[in-house]
Structures are given as C-alpha cells and as structure tokens.
XYZ file of C-alpha atoms in Angstrom:
598
model
C -1.167 -38.716 -21.237
C -0.579 -42.041 -22.962
C -2.822 -42.298 -26.022
C -3.344 -46.075 -25.853
C -6.962 -45.831 -27.010
C -6.073 -44.450 -30.447
C -6.806 -46.704 -33.454
C -3.226 -47.871 -33.952
C -2.759 -51.600 -34.545
C -0.803 -53.211 -31.710
C -0.721 -50.016 -29.658
C -1.071 -51.949 -26.389
C 2.055 -53.992 -27.094
C 4.235 -51.065 -28.153
C 7.069 -49.948 -25.887
C 7.760 -46.246 -25.880
C 6.210 -42.872 -25.247
C 2.915 -42.050 -26.891
C 2.371 -38.790 -25.017
C 1.401 -35.333 -26.161
C 1.466 -32.790 -23.335
C -1.227 -30.203 -23.890
C -2.101 -27.046 -21.948
C -5.616 -26.575 -20.602
C -7.200 -23.179 -20.024
C -9.322 -23.245 -16.868
C -11.916 -20.624 -15.935
C -12.195 -20.342 -12.154
C -15.602 -19.311 -10.820
C -15.158 -18.539 -7.123
C -18.894 -18.852 -6.438
C -19.351 -22.217 -8.176
C -20.092 -25.392 -6.222
C -16.717 -27.145 -5.979
C -17.895 -30.672 -6.797
C -20.028 -29.497 -9.718
C -17.146 -27.364 -10.985
C -14.749 -30.323 -10.894
C -17.279 -32.524 -12.733
C -17.727 -29.839 -15.378
C -13.960 -29.493 -15.677
C -13.619 -33.208 -16.347
C -16.390 -33.070 -18.972
C -14.587 -30.231 -20.674
C -11.335 -32.216 -20.628
C -13.027 -35.277 -22.167
C -14.529 -33.138 -24.922
C -11.047 -31.928 -25.796
C -9.800 -35.446 -26.573
C -10.625 -34.908 -30.218
C -7.832 -32.325 -30.265
C -5.207 -34.169 -28.230
C -2.930 -34.681 -31.225
C -2.813 -30.960 -31.954
C 0.715 -29.593 -32.079
C 1.939 -27.052 -29.541
C 2.832 -24.756 -32.434
C -0.843 -24.447 -33.416
C -1.947 -24.090 -29.812
C 0.505 -21.226 -29.325
C -0.908 -19.483 -32.393
C -4.419 -19.774 -30.975
C -3.460 -18.810 -27.414
C -2.643 -15.122 -28.047
C 0.258 -15.451 -25.600
C 2.958 -12.909 -26.575
C 5.900 -14.185 -28.583
C 8.850 -15.045 -26.375
C 6.734 -16.058 -23.392
C 6.395 -19.790 -22.662
C 3.063 -21.433 -23.360
C 3.243 -23.082 -19.951
C 5.929 -23.664 -17.333
C 4.383 -26.336 -15.166
C 2.564 -29.588 -15.846
C 0.349 -31.912 -13.840
C 0.580 -35.662 -14.424
C -1.866 -38.185 -12.959
C -1.468 -41.959 -13.171
C -3.859 -44.473 -11.667
C -1.274 -47.245 -11.460
C 2.357 -47.818 -10.608
C 4.509 -50.353 -12.424
C 5.731 -51.935 -9.216
C 2.206 -52.544 -7.955
C 1.119 -53.965 -11.324
C 4.026 -56.426 -11.361
C 3.326 -57.620 -7.831
C -0.240 -58.436 -8.814
C 0.900 -60.575 -11.784
C 3.352 -62.948 -10.042
C 6.149 -63.202 -7.527
C 8.903 -64.103 -10.004
C 10.446 -60.698 -10.429
C 12.997 -58.697 -8.546
C 13.982 -55.073 -8.370
C 17.379 -53.442 -8.302
C 18.299 -49.938 -7.192
C 19.594 -47.582 -9.830
C 20.553 -43.931 -9.740
C 18.501 -41.747 -12.032
C 19.772 -38.312 -12.996
C 16.825 -36.411 -14.414
C 16.679 -32.976 -15.978
C 13.044 -31.840 -16.199
C 11.813 -30.281 -19.411
C 9.626 -27.914 -17.390
C 10.521 -25.868 -14.288
C 7.816 -27.577 -12.228
C 6.219 -31.008 -12.632
C 3.543 -32.287 -10.269
C 2.875 -36.025 -10.587
C 0.084 -37.810 -8.739
C -0.094 -41.598 -8.334
C -3.180 -43.423 -7.131
C -2.486 -46.787 -5.517
C -3.739 -47.852 -2.121
C -3.311 -44.185 -1.307
C -2.667 -40.993 -3.241
C 0.988 -40.038 -3.419
C 2.443 -36.937 -5.035
C 5.888 -36.321 -6.455
C 7.222 -32.852 -7.249
C 10.078 -32.450 -9.703
C 11.539 -28.972 -10.055
C 14.381 -26.935 -11.467
C 16.728 -25.996 -8.617
C 17.856 -22.917 -10.513
C 14.291 -21.609 -10.499
C 12.960 -22.780 -7.125
C 14.345 -22.924 -3.610
C 13.722 -26.064 -1.606
C 11.752 -23.976 0.900
C 9.418 -22.841 -1.906
C 8.712 -26.423 -2.916
C 8.019 -27.262 0.724
C 5.426 -24.469 0.784
C 3.852 -25.773 -2.432
C 3.636 -29.255 -0.944
C 2.038 -27.977 2.259
C -0.445 -25.819 0.333
C -1.400 -28.752 -1.868
C -2.050 -30.818 1.239
C -4.276 -28.030 2.619
C -6.224 -27.842 -0.658
C -6.767 -31.610 -0.820
C -7.840 -31.758 2.823
C -10.246 -28.864 2.254
C -11.744 -30.604 -0.794
C -12.101 -33.912 1.042
C -13.742 -32.319 4.082
C -16.129 -30.030 2.176
C -16.606 -31.217 -1.411
C -19.678 -29.002 -1.915
C -18.159 -25.745 -0.719
C -17.685 -22.872 -3.140
C -14.491 -22.874 -5.177
C -13.448 -19.601 -3.559
C -13.734 -21.149 -0.091
C -11.087 -23.830 -0.655
C -8.397 -23.314 1.978
C -4.807 -23.031 0.777
C -3.180 -21.694 3.948
C -1.749 -24.096 6.473
C -2.934 -23.483 10.064
C 0.491 -22.050 10.927
C 0.479 -19.672 7.958
C -3.044 -18.519 8.735
C -2.019 -17.630 12.271
C 0.999 -15.684 10.970
C -0.702 -13.593 8.278
C -3.888 -13.038 10.264
C -2.569 -12.357 13.744
C 1.141 -12.770 14.406
C 2.318 -10.255 11.792
C -0.457 -7.827 12.763
C 0.151 -7.479 16.497
C 0.595 -3.715 16.306
C -1.826 -2.338 18.883
C -0.443 0.471 21.081
C -2.100 3.243 23.079
C -2.264 6.774 21.673
C -4.126 9.916 22.816
C -7.868 9.959 22.207
C -8.034 13.667 21.440
C -8.431 16.160 18.604
C -5.572 17.972 16.863
C -6.327 21.346 18.577
C -6.442 19.652 21.986
C -3.082 17.960 21.412
C -1.540 21.177 20.089
C -2.803 23.313 22.967
C -1.350 20.789 25.393
C 2.063 21.532 23.858
C 1.367 25.284 24.119
C 0.763 24.920 27.864
C 3.906 22.833 28.389
C 6.366 24.837 26.224
C 4.871 28.218 25.159
C 8.253 29.787 24.280
C 9.606 26.812 22.330
C 9.963 27.360 18.591
C 7.051 25.804 16.696
C 7.605 27.049 13.128
C 10.632 28.208 11.161
C 10.844 29.642 7.647
C 14.101 31.281 6.618
C 14.770 34.190 8.999
C 11.304 34.008 10.561
C 10.052 31.855 13.402
C 7.010 31.570 15.646
C 6.855 30.097 19.115
C 4.051 27.794 20.194
C 2.423 30.724 22.004
C 2.545 33.007 18.946
C 1.226 30.287 16.622
C -1.584 29.602 19.084
C -2.564 33.283 19.262
C -2.438 33.766 15.493
C -4.523 30.656 14.800
C -7.043 31.643 17.488
C -7.566 34.997 15.790
C -8.065 33.352 12.405
C -10.467 30.829 13.930
C -12.699 33.621 15.262
C -12.731 35.276 11.822
C -13.696 31.947 10.250
C -16.566 31.487 12.700
C -17.776 34.984 11.854
C -17.691 33.979 8.173
C -20.069 31.088 8.851
C -17.700 28.239 9.642
C -19.313 25.838 12.114
C -18.362 22.338 13.293
C -18.183 20.051 10.274
C -17.823 22.879 7.735
C -15.255 22.391 4.977
C -12.906 25.328 4.375
C -10.547 25.640 1.427
C -6.986 26.789 2.068
C -4.764 27.872 -0.810
C -1.259 29.007 0.095
C 2.424 28.316 -0.373
C 4.396 26.828 2.504
C 4.476 29.645 5.057
C 3.963 30.407 8.734
C 0.434 31.685 8.064
C -0.393 28.571 5.997
C 0.202 26.320 9.010
C -1.702 28.766 11.214
C -4.586 28.621 8.734
C -4.762 24.828 8.934
C -4.830 25.008 12.712
C -7.392 27.834 12.710
C -9.826 25.866 10.560
C -9.611 22.951 12.992
C -10.016 25.216 16.031
C -13.207 26.613 14.491
C -14.491 23.046 14.248
C -14.011 22.985 10.493
C -12.399 20.601 8.040
C -9.456 21.907 6.045
C -9.335 21.248 2.298
C -5.805 21.863 0.928
C -5.678 23.476 -2.516
C -2.447 23.469 -4.496
C -1.849 27.018 -5.852
C -0.363 25.496 -9.012
C -3.601 23.672 -9.865
C -5.932 25.007 -12.580
C -8.717 27.206 -11.250
C -11.253 24.771 -12.741
C -10.000 21.986 -10.467
C -10.054 24.261 -7.417
C -13.583 25.366 -8.265
C -14.726 21.750 -8.601
C -13.267 20.887 -5.193
C -14.751 23.927 -3.457
C -18.192 23.262 -4.895
C -18.117 19.566 -3.989
C -17.090 20.307 -0.394
C -19.674 23.151 -0.123
C -16.972 25.372 1.356
C -18.485 28.774 2.315
C -15.075 30.465 2.350
C -11.468 29.925 1.367
C -8.314 31.078 3.143
C -5.702 32.361 0.699
C -2.622 34.539 0.547
C -2.990 38.061 -0.865
C -1.274 37.137 -4.126
C -3.967 34.536 -4.859
C -7.046 36.693 -4.291
C -7.642 37.266 -8.014
C -8.213 33.548 -8.609
C -11.064 33.387 -6.106
C -12.582 36.702 -7.179
C -12.919 35.213 -10.676
C -14.503 32.100 -9.165
C -16.932 34.307 -7.196
C -15.705 32.561 -4.050
C -15.745 34.325 -0.639
C -12.240 34.485 0.823
C -10.241 35.607 3.837
C -6.708 36.867 3.292
C -4.094 34.742 4.987
C -1.075 36.896 5.827
C 1.319 36.915 8.805
C -0.227 39.990 10.485
C -3.921 39.226 9.991
C -4.529 36.690 12.723
C -3.944 38.444 16.047
C -7.375 40.064 16.483
C -8.488 37.676 19.232
C -6.043 35.640 21.330
C -8.561 33.459 23.185
C -9.311 29.947 21.968
C -12.685 29.551 20.190
C -13.409 26.674 22.564
C -15.113 24.398 20.038
C -15.759 20.869 21.243
C -14.220 18.520 18.686
C -14.450 14.753 18.886
C -11.449 12.651 17.773
C -13.740 10.900 15.299
C -14.613 14.210 13.597
C -13.112 14.949 10.193
C -9.857 16.924 10.214
C -9.247 17.291 6.486
C -10.370 16.269 3.013
C -7.417 15.511 0.741
C -8.091 15.212 -2.975
C -6.425 12.498 -5.037
C -6.715 11.484 -8.667
C -9.924 9.684 -9.681
C -10.289 6.771 -12.100
C -13.408 8.342 -13.651
C -11.621 11.599 -14.365
C -13.197 13.128 -11.270
C -10.842 13.692 -8.294
C -11.651 11.842 -5.065
C -11.967 13.636 -1.739
C -10.477 11.423 0.980
C -12.014 12.182 4.396
C -9.571 11.787 7.315
C -10.343 12.133 11.037
C -8.456 13.727 13.936
C -8.055 10.244 15.401
C -6.260 9.020 12.276
C -3.763 11.899 12.462
C -3.110 11.249 16.153
C -2.451 7.599 15.361
C 0.086 8.614 12.707
C 2.180 10.954 14.833
C 2.011 9.096 18.145
C 3.301 5.897 16.524
C 6.775 5.075 17.849
C 7.226 2.000 15.665
C 8.592 3.575 12.493
C 10.132 6.870 13.630
C 11.117 8.596 16.865
C 9.312 11.923 17.365
C 10.516 13.812 20.425
C 10.344 17.202 22.127
C 12.677 19.678 20.431
C 13.049 17.602 17.290
C 13.277 19.502 13.993
C 11.174 18.043 11.174
C 11.422 19.476 7.676
C 8.257 20.225 5.709
C 9.164 19.974 2.022
C 6.033 18.271 0.686
C 3.458 19.976 -1.480
C 0.756 21.755 0.499
C -1.838 19.343 -0.969
C 0.201 16.154 -0.498
C -0.551 13.927 2.496
C 3.131 13.719 3.514
C 2.583 17.227 4.901
C 0.279 15.629 7.499
C 3.277 13.831 8.979
C 5.644 16.787 8.598
C 3.411 19.395 10.266
C 1.541 17.481 12.939
C 4.463 15.154 13.667
C 6.268 18.259 14.886
C 3.516 20.391 16.434
C 1.694 17.642 18.342
C 4.932 16.217 19.769
C 6.674 19.396 20.949
C 9.034 19.670 17.991
C 9.804 22.344 15.422
C 8.393 22.280 11.894
C 11.031 23.686 9.522
C 9.334 24.908 6.331
C 11.383 24.559 3.145
C 10.817 27.619 0.886
C 9.493 27.355 -2.662
C 6.510 25.625 -4.241
C 8.869 22.920 -5.530
C 12.084 23.334 -3.502
C 15.349 23.274 -5.410
C 18.309 21.171 -4.362
C 20.137 24.318 -3.267
C 17.173 25.439 -1.136
C 16.884 22.044 0.517
C 20.621 21.962 1.215
C 20.622 25.436 2.759
C 17.529 24.758 4.897
C 18.783 21.449 6.293
C 22.161 22.882 7.262
C 20.962 26.235 8.584
C 18.183 24.873 10.772
C 19.805 21.572 11.778
C 16.932 19.410 10.584
C 17.082 15.923 12.046
C 13.992 14.272 10.483
C 13.172 14.449 6.776
C 10.767 12.751 4.371
C 11.507 12.688 0.637
C 9.538 11.151 -2.185
C 11.571 8.444 -3.888
C 12.174 10.675 -6.917
C 13.537 13.423 -4.645
C 15.588 10.895 -2.691
C 17.190 9.558 -5.880
C 17.927 13.074 -7.144
C 19.674 14.012 -3.893
C 21.731 10.814 -3.991
C 22.813 11.655 -7.536
C 23.650 15.274 -6.686
C 25.318 15.068 -3.272
C 24.279 12.615 -0.518
C 26.427 14.556 1.932
C 23.804 17.298 2.267
C 21.808 14.840 4.391
C 24.674 14.005 6.757
C 23.088 15.955 9.617
C 19.710 14.230 9.249
C 19.158 11.624 11.945
C 16.033 10.017 10.442
C 15.505 9.900 6.676
C 12.207 8.544 5.365
C 11.528 7.947 1.680
C 8.771 6.345 -0.377
C 5.825 6.932 -2.652
C 7.257 5.527 -5.879
C 9.254 2.588 -7.244
C 12.555 2.369 -5.390
C 16.111 2.124 -6.680
C 18.452 -0.306 -4.844
C 21.403 1.553 -6.380
C 20.416 4.865 -4.796
C 19.575 3.253 -1.463
C 22.968 1.541 -1.447
C 24.587 4.883 -2.155
C 22.726 6.427 0.789
C 23.858 3.647 3.128
C 27.491 4.292 2.224
C 27.285 8.080 2.447
C 25.087 8.282 5.583
C 26.313 5.638 8.049
C 24.893 7.510 11.063
C 21.442 8.094 9.558
C 18.448 5.803 10.063
C 17.022 5.291 6.570
C 13.415 4.104 6.460
C 11.414 2.995 3.417
C 7.737 3.849 3.970
C 4.526 3.029 2.121
C 0.950 4.183 2.438
C -1.948 5.620 0.429
C -3.780 8.825 1.309
C -6.740 6.651 2.348
C -4.645 5.226 5.193
C -3.271 8.555 6.495
C 0.181 8.794 4.941
C 2.162 5.774 6.202
C 0.944 2.183 6.626
C 4.172 0.161 6.543
C 7.861 0.797 7.138
C 11.148 -0.965 6.453
C 14.337 0.174 8.219
C 17.211 -0.215 5.751
C 19.907 -2.411 7.389
C 22.905 -0.428 8.652
C 25.283 -2.457 6.505
C 23.273 -1.794 3.362
C 21.194 -4.078 1.182
C 23.835 -6.668 0.372
C 22.609 -8.819 -2.501
C 18.976 -7.680 -2.150
C 17.470 -6.780 -5.510
C 14.201 -5.482 -4.066
C 13.583 -3.289 -1.047
C 10.549 -4.403 0.983
C 7.955 -1.939 2.204
C 8.284 -3.786 5.493
C 5.686 -4.323 8.183
C 2.610 -2.495 9.490
C 3.031 0.660 11.527
C 1.472 0.769 14.996
C -2.306 0.264 15.122
C -2.301 -0.849 11.480
C -3.204 -4.234 10.036
C -2.101 -5.423 6.624
C -3.596 -8.390 4.793
C -2.749 -9.656 1.324
C -5.659 -11.315 -0.462
C -6.328 -12.822 -3.869
C -9.064 -11.729 -6.256
C -11.615 -13.799 -4.315
C -10.764 -12.173 -0.987
C -8.846 -15.184 0.341
C -5.687 -14.563 2.345
C -2.630 -15.706 0.425
C 0.439 -17.388 1.904
C 3.960 -15.922 1.824
C 5.383 -15.754 -1.668
C 2.004 -15.452 -3.411
C 0.990 -12.066 -4.816
C -2.279 -10.392 -3.916
C -3.906 -7.054 -3.160
C -2.879 -5.092 -0.064
C -5.810 -4.575 2.319
C -5.186 -2.009 5.059
C -6.985 -1.711 8.367
C -6.498 0.144 11.623
C -6.693 3.589 13.201
C -5.473 5.412 10.096
C -8.210 4.312 7.722
C -10.090 7.226 6.162
C -13.846 7.617 6.514
C -14.357 7.217 2.778
C -14.721 9.424 -0.299
C -16.783 12.598 -0.141
C -20.065 12.305 -2.081
C -18.994 9.022 -3.692
C -20.910 6.402 -1.732
C -20.623 3.641 -4.335
C -16.856 4.001 -4.590
C -16.592 4.172 -0.800
C -18.589 0.955 -0.471
C -16.397 -0.704 -3.094
C -13.023 0.311 -1.624
C -13.782 0.479 2.120
C -15.118 -2.924 3.146
C -15.993 -4.628 6.410
C -13.129 -6.786 7.664
C -14.158 -10.322 6.598
C -11.410 -11.947 8.673
C -12.649 -10.529 11.999
C -16.346 -9.834 11.258
C -17.240 -9.736 14.940
C -15.117 -6.599 15.464
C -16.952 -4.541 12.828
C -13.750 -2.894 11.579
C -13.124 -1.709 8.025
C -10.399 -2.432 5.483
C -9.241 -0.303 2.572
C -8.680 -2.120 -0.722
C -5.548 -0.351 -1.926
C -5.329 -1.708 -5.467
C -1.624 -2.281 -4.794
C -0.070 -5.658 -5.538
C 2.349 -7.218 -3.046
C 3.474 -10.435 -1.422
C 4.711 -11.539 1.954
C 8.340 -12.580 2.206
C 9.118 -15.604 4.425
C 10.129 -13.397 7.380
C 6.895 -11.374 7.325
C 8.174 -8.326 5.462
C 6.061 -7.185 2.516
C 7.390 -6.680 -1.005
C 5.555 -4.188 -3.221
C 4.978 -5.496 -6.767
C 2.984 -2.784 -8.545
C -0.616 -1.840 -9.273
C -3.660 -3.898 -10.191
C -4.724 -1.080 -12.541
C -2.957 1.503 -14.713
C -2.637 4.144 -12.001
C 0.668 6.048 -12.047
C 2.836 7.577 -9.331
C 4.488 10.927 -10.122
C 6.541 12.567 -7.343
C 4.508 10.591 -4.828
C 1.123 11.559 -6.294
C -1.248 8.846 -7.477
C -2.396 9.845 -10.959
C -5.221 8.222 -12.908
C -4.637 8.416 -16.698
C -8.366 9.033 -17.194
C -8.165 12.238 -15.138
C -5.351 13.489 -17.366
C -7.520 12.715 -20.406
C -10.501 14.560 -18.968
C-alpha cells in the first residue's frame, strides 16, 4: 500500500515505490454476520496503520511462526484507480505503446483487484508452484465468493458459497452415485441360504482341518442353543475370546443365531480391558477356548467353553427372528478420553459390505484368507465375505501370523483374495513379493502407504488386482477403494484412497461444515449403508461424531465425522492427507495416545 499520507514533504510529487507489504492475521467467525464482520475487519485494518512501517523482521519475531517457514506466501493488492483511466480523464494529448513485460513475482501468488467502472482482478503466480488449472479454479471460486457476497451481504460468514454450480453437482451427487441393491436380511439368514444351496461345500479351513457349510451350521446351532440356555436373548451382548479357529467362527455365528450381539475380545489384551468391555456391554456370558478359562474365572465372569467338539448337541436352528437393522457386533476401538469406544454395527451394514461388487469380486467357491486379528474389523470382510457369498474362509494360524505361516497357508490352500494392513503389505514386499503370485485380488490399507512398495508389487504381481482401501470401524471396514493401475503408479507420489464403495457417500467439508472444492483439504464425512449405529453408552460422543446429513436434510440420513483429512483430486479420486487430531495407526488399529497414557 502506497504510504502517500505520511508526513514527508513533497511525498505526492515523488516517483517511486513507497510500499511496505504487511501480513494481516484474520480471525474467521463462521457465525458472524458477513457485512458486520467485513466492517469490523476494515476497522481493525485502519487501527493497524500506526504500525505500517514495522519491519517484517519484527513481525516474524512476534508471529511465533517456526523458523524456516515463510511469514506469508500470497498477497492481496487493491487499487481504486488505474493509470490509464486517470490519464484519459486529464486530457487527450497522450498515447500508449505496447511493451512486453517479463515479471518474476516475489511471492508465489499475488491477487490484485482494480476498481474502475467495474471490478477487475488479476492473478500473478509462480508456474513452478501452481498449474494453470489450479489458478482457473481459484478464479472461479473467487467469482463464486464475490457473487455470494453481493447477493446476500448479511448472510453468516460460514454460509458464503465457494463452490461453482458445476463443482457442487460433482461433489454432492455425481461422485456419490453409488446406490446398488443388496439383500435385506440378517447374517444368519444369508448364511443359511448358502447352507441350503451348497451344504457339502467347504466353508472353513485351518491347516489340516476343514468344515463344510453343513457342519458349520450344525456346530453353530448347537452353540446357539447353549447360549440361549445361558440367558442370551435377542439384543444381548456376548463376549467371545479366542484365537483364529474353526470354533471361533462358529461362536460368532452362534451368537448371532441366538439373536445376540458378538463382542470380540483379543486374547492378548490385558484382563482389565476385557473386564471393562464385558461390564460396559452387560454381557451375561463369554465364549472362550479352554486355555483361556482361567482369565474369566479370575474376573468372576460366566463362560462357555468354545472347543471343536462342544457344539453338536442340537442340530436344529434356534429360529430367532432377527431384523437386518439389529446389531450384529460391537467392536471396540481406542478412545480419546482413555476409555475405549464400542462401535455398534448392524447386520444390514455387514450385508452392504460383502454384497458390494464395486471394489472386489466375491464369488461362489472363492477362497478368502482370514489373517486379521480377531478383534480387528478387517475380519468382518474376511469371514462374512466368504461365508455369505458361498466361498471358503481360509484361517491363517497364529495370533500374529509369521511370514512363513502366511506363505505356507496361501500356497497350500490356493487363496485367491487377501487383505493385508499396509505394514504387513510392505513387509511382504520387502521379504518376497512372489509369495502372493497366486492371489487374484490383493487389498491393502489402514496406514500410510509407500509408493515404493506398491510399485514393487505392481512389478512382481502383474496378474494380481491390487486395491488400496480405506475405512474406519464406524463405517464397517471399507468406505473407499482405489484399484492400482496395471502399469504401476508412474510418476505418482501419492496413492489415492479412491472413490466410495457401493451404497457409500463421501463428502469433504471444512471446519464450518461447508463442502470444499477439489484440491482443498477438509474432513472426510462418510454416509451410507455401512454407517454404525453409534458408540455404546456414549451418547454425547455419538451425537458429536454421527450427525444428520446437512446436504440432504430431507432424507434424514446420518454422516460419520471421521476426523481424517483429505482432498478431492480433479478426477474425483480422494487423497488421504492425515488426521485432524493426534490419533495414531499401528498395524491398522486406531490408537489414541491418551488411552496409552491411561
């Protein structure tokens, strides 16, 4: 800003720059009246004139911006006159000539506004920092903002529209056209349909042992009757603590057949954590393997032993009527208050996950490995993706499978679909990618990716479909997917998390809940059939994280605020950028530092 008003003799007749570019810190109140906020902003700016000769060195010292980071990288210039217009008003005896000006901006982005008979805007930018398409988006967004201000000057600041009509249609509707039909039935109903159609087909495999659909059905029926005799009724939570085994899967199914809700307990967890979970869920009984009985005796917790030969007492189905909207399981994740959160997931959400043909092909006879922890939501996909679609669930032995165990299991049982956490995926790529050569569909996700390891996989596994997946427990395992191109990543530095799975909607919104355009970061909001019912006994947190969809209020649907930061790429794919908080991911688990401290 030219300082022509300063008390310098002859300042008006001086030729040259008398400008000191100063940064301004602006507090944005989304609920403030826009016009009043702008007036207040101008008052604040006028009050700062007393400091306009302050050096940038002093301002940096006051700013608390870390050393090495620029104080600002963009500037806004506004002039209420143009030289050409001023000359025309003075006389006609002047002429102009065209010259070529080569300009190198001092800042990556300069926005200059000129007020003449109309407002015109000029954008100067560093081509090494910005693509032309990005500047076009900035220009269009600025036009939207100015039009919004002109049309509704007294709206709230948070209501100012930045999206162009075309962008709004894309992020709201076009990129969320994912609706497909899937069975409106419970997990036991869908499983028993497979039993009727293929009773002698292999349902479960573990090492040298296998169960057919008929045997698994009979075993789980027997367990279900024992659970009902122990007081399990529709809507009752039942703990299940076991290593990956045939009887573990039967136990999950038995709890559901009795009308209950299974609560997976990791045998490696401290007994204090298991006790907390069992008390919070009011579980009257826990299913456990014989080697774990001592733990529950010490906790004074009623239990039923879960072993291969203890479920064949009664072969008939319990015949419980279970609605698809009923809860299927409560999965515990890390809590920000130090208290774990119980995520409540319905039968309908599980059906939506495994009958989704958009991200993976699940077919009759397909062999899906189950290598995830018994209390990790990836197991939802691995178990029910096989058993509700007529496939075989191949259980990988060991609480935390070794590389050798995984290699032997994949080769011996001809597994064709496998999910690995990103850490596992990277480890396999480092050890020997060839062990996955027989896998037809390889899914990975849950942690920050490594383009190097993905590139290595593309080279070593040319016949394998490699799919990057993303999703929190609160959205039933997977919410987005990105098929890695067959030719590899090329020059890509980041691997997108892709687009929504079937019957899933993804929005990216800023801190005020406004949808952001492509290229702008915001929080991932997830909607659709896979959204959990909330957190058990944590109504305030449920209300905070599970909100009514503000973009389609007439539908009455809910969205989950993930706390994950992302942005849309120009083609509609989503790029994951990190967390809004300090939550960590370890082997796919979301861990709150405060829970570790507690």
